[in-house]
Amino acid sequence: MNSLSLLLKKKNSRRQFRKKVHLHDTSDLKKRLIFLAGVIGFHSLAMVFFEDLNWWQAFWLTMTSASTTGYGDISAATFWGQFSTIVLIYGMGITLLAQIASDYVEIRLSRKEMRIKGRMRWDDMQNHILIINTPQYDSERYLELLVDQICQTPELVDVPIQILTEAFPDGLPLTLRSQGVVHHTGDALEDGMLESAGADTAKYIIVLCRDNQEIHSDSLTFDILHRIKALNSTAFIMAEAVNDSNRPRFKDAGAKAVIRPVRAYPEMLVRSLIAPGTEQVLEDLFRHQGDHTIRLNVVLHNVVWAKVVTTLIQKDIGTALGYVHKDGSIVTHPQAKSTIDAEGLIVLINYDQAIPSSEEIRRLFNT
């Protein structure tokens, strides 16, 4: 109950802050502008009647007086004209102009601060990557790696990036801001927050689990996916699932790809955005029950790489991914027609597949 009260208090405080800034932006400045327009109008009218000026001359005199320019080409000569200038311009107009200028500067600084702190909606954000949530631990480092991978991927290099999170209330780290990343401070489960972050106009949406050590994080991700679905978003949605059994539920809720939260390798996540399905292949390499790689210590001389690959496949041994050069370096995915001299092979096999001996492999190539 206490945690719920604190959450509600936090959300109400955020709304009150935004409301206060909004009122300052639209109300106080608007009132002063209207008041200034009235002062200018009354003074221009006074100059027409007391100084016998035409409307343009009256307006010109009013503006040069209010702006303290004072060209001196036209001036008030009568008592009532000068009195009107003292009261309306010197007493009110100049003061209002100073207040308006001060308010304008303050609003600009306030809006800049709000943008830095992620408390303003980025209305020009279209076809962007929206990252929802941040990892609970070492979030800054993870985001740096993730954004770096996105920026290095040709298909994504020009796509804007926005983060929806509560993790950076004082602003994103400079390392992220320098890469053009913006953020929106808030909780995706709060009403209207996904719309503010442009979930309905995003091209890609990445829903990170809040805590990869807590299985209940999947419940929050599931709720977020349903909220995105309600917006009729056409984005490609990638979600992290702590529990593998929740994958079908996430896909039913609109996720096009589901991946385990592997914090050390954000490359897997990026690959799933541009090549859906590859995340499953990559994940299998990290678990015993899936396909995994082995090293076969076999010496091969003057063998065409294409023959190595096709022979291993035809004999139902596995898929050759690379070989160990005689100097100990690993050569991955060589050209099909290249001739190799190897001291070992890197082969992808199924977990329940029998591992052949080096002698059996050597005999296949008659070396």
PDB file of N, CA and C in Angstrom, residues 43-45 47-48 51-65 73-76:
ATOM      1  N   HIS A  43      -2.214  54.252 -26.538  1.00  0.00           N
ATOM      2  CA  HIS A  43      -1.268  55.338 -26.760  1.00  0.00           C
ATOM      3  C   HIS A  43      -1.355  55.849 -28.201  1.00  0.00           C
ATOM      4  N   SER A  44      -1.503  54.943 -29.153  1.00  0.00           N
ATOM      5  CA  SER A  44      -1.653  55.364 -30.553  1.00  0.00           C
ATOM      6  C   SER A  44      -2.900  56.223 -30.717  1.00  0.00           C
ATOM      7  N   LEU A  45      -3.972  55.813 -30.058  1.00  0.00           N
ATOM      8  CA  LEU A  45      -5.219  56.585 -30.117  1.00  0.00           C
ATOM      9  C   LEU A  45      -5.019  57.963 -29.494  1.00  0.00           C
ATOM     10  N   MET A  47      -2.253  59.674 -29.350  1.00  0.00           N
ATOM     11  CA  MET A  47      -1.430  60.484 -30.246  1.00  0.00           C
ATOM     12  C   MET A  47      -2.252  61.032 -31.424  1.00  0.00           C
ATOM     13  N   VAL A  48      -3.241  60.261 -31.854  1.00  0.00           N
ATOM     14  CA  VAL A  48      -4.100  60.735 -32.952  1.00  0.00           C
ATOM     15  C   VAL A  48      -4.914  61.931 -32.476  1.00  0.00           C
ATOM     16  N   GLU A  51      -2.126  64.785 -30.517  1.00  0.00           N
ATOM     17  CA  GLU A  51      -1.021  65.317 -31.315  1.00  0.00           C
ATOM     18  C   GLU A  51      -1.392  65.518 -32.784  1.00  0.00           C
ATOM     19  N   ASP A  52      -2.635  65.193 -33.121  1.00  0.00           N
ATOM     20  CA  ASP A  52      -3.133  65.381 -34.490  1.00  0.00           C
ATOM     21  C   ASP A  52      -2.257  64.634 -35.510  1.00  0.00           C
ATOM     22  N   LEU A  53      -1.864  63.398 -35.178  1.00  0.00           N
ATOM     23  CA  LEU A  53      -1.086  62.562 -36.082  1.00  0.00           C
ATOM     24  C   LEU A  53      -2.002  61.593 -36.816  1.00  0.00           C
ATOM     25  N   ASN A  54      -1.533  61.086 -37.966  1.00  0.00           N
ATOM     26  CA  ASN A  54      -2.319  60.035 -38.601  1.00  0.00           C
ATOM     27  C   ASN A  54      -2.019  58.711 -37.888  1.00  0.00           C
ATOM     28  N   TRP A  55      -2.768  57.682 -38.272  1.00  0.00           N
ATOM     29  CA  TRP A  55      -2.657  56.429 -37.533  1.00  0.00           C
ATOM     30  C   TRP A  55      -1.252  55.817 -37.633  1.00  0.00           C
ATOM     31  N   TRP A  56      -0.646  55.873 -38.784  1.00  0.00           N
ATOM     32  CA  TRP A  56       0.678  55.292 -38.924  1.00  0.00           C
ATOM     33  C   TRP A  56       1.721  56.068 -38.115  1.00  0.00           C
ATOM     34  N   GLN A  57       1.655  57.396 -38.152  1.00  0.00           N
ATOM     35  CA  GLN A  57       2.584  58.210 -37.376  1.00  0.00           C
ATOM     36  C   GLN A  57       2.408  57.950 -35.876  1.00  0.00           C
ATOM     37  N   ALA A  58       1.151  57.816 -35.467  1.00  0.00           N
ATOM     38  CA  ALA A  58       0.872  57.553 -34.054  1.00  0.00           C
ATOM     39  C   ALA A  58       1.457  56.204 -33.624  1.00  0.00           C
ATOM     40  N   PHE A  59       1.262  55.203 -34.466  1.00  0.00           N
ATOM     41  CA  PHE A  59       1.795  53.869 -34.149  1.00  0.00           C
ATOM     42  C   PHE A  59       3.324  53.887 -34.144  1.00  0.00           C
ATOM     43  N   TRP A  60       3.914  54.588 -35.123  1.00  0.00           N
ATOM     44  CA  TRP A  60       5.370  54.695 -35.197  1.00  0.00           C
ATOM     45  C   TRP A  60       5.932  55.348 -33.944  1.00  0.00           C
ATOM     46  N   LEU A  61       5.336  56.437 -33.505  1.00  0.00           N
ATOM     47  CA  LEU A  61       5.786  57.128 -32.303  1.00  0.00           C
ATOM     48  C   LEU A  61       5.649  56.224 -31.083  1.00  0.00           C
ATOM     49  N   THR A  62       4.541  55.475 -31.009  1.00  0.00           N
ATOM     50  CA  THR A  62       4.321  54.563 -29.876  1.00  0.00           C
ATOM     51  C   THR A  62       5.399  53.485 -29.823  1.00  0.00           C
ATOM     52  N   MET A  63       5.712  52.902 -30.954  1.00  0.00           N
ATOM     53  CA  MET A  63       6.677  51.801 -30.984  1.00  0.00           C
ATOM     54  C   MET A  63       8.096  52.284 -30.710  1.00  0.00           C
ATOM     55  N   THR A  64       8.466  53.408 -31.263  1.00  0.00           N
ATOM     56  CA  THR A  64       9.821  53.922 -30.996  1.00  0.00           C
ATOM     57  C   THR A  64       9.972  54.337 -29.536  1.00  0.00           C
ATOM     58  N   SER A  65       8.884  54.814 -28.939  1.00  0.00           N
ATOM     59  CA  SER A  65       8.931  55.195 -27.517  1.00  0.00           C
ATOM     60  C   SER A  65       8.984  53.953 -26.625  1.00  0.00           C
ATOM     61  N   ASP A  73      12.213  61.875 -34.749  1.00  0.00           N
ATOM     62  CA  ASP A  73      11.598  62.480 -35.922  1.00  0.00           C
ATOM     63  C   ASP A  73      10.184  62.941 -35.617  1.00  0.00           C
ATOM     64  N   ILE A  74       9.508  62.230 -34.678  1.00  0.00           N
ATOM     65  CA  ILE A  74       8.171  62.613 -34.220  1.00  0.00           C
ATOM     66  C   ILE A  74       8.179  62.519 -32.697  1.00  0.00           C
ATOM     67  N   SER A  75       7.569  63.492 -32.032  1.00  0.00           N
ATOM     68  CA  SER A  75       7.493  63.450 -30.571  1.00  0.00           C
ATOM     69  C   SER A  75       6.222  64.135 -30.111  1.00  0.00           C
ATOM     70  N   ALA A  76       5.813  63.807 -28.899  1.00  0.00           N
ATOM     71  CA  ALA A  76       4.617  64.428 -28.325  1.00  0.00           C
ATOM     72  C   ALA A  76       4.949  65.855 -27.892  1.00  0.00           C
TER      73      ALA A  76
END
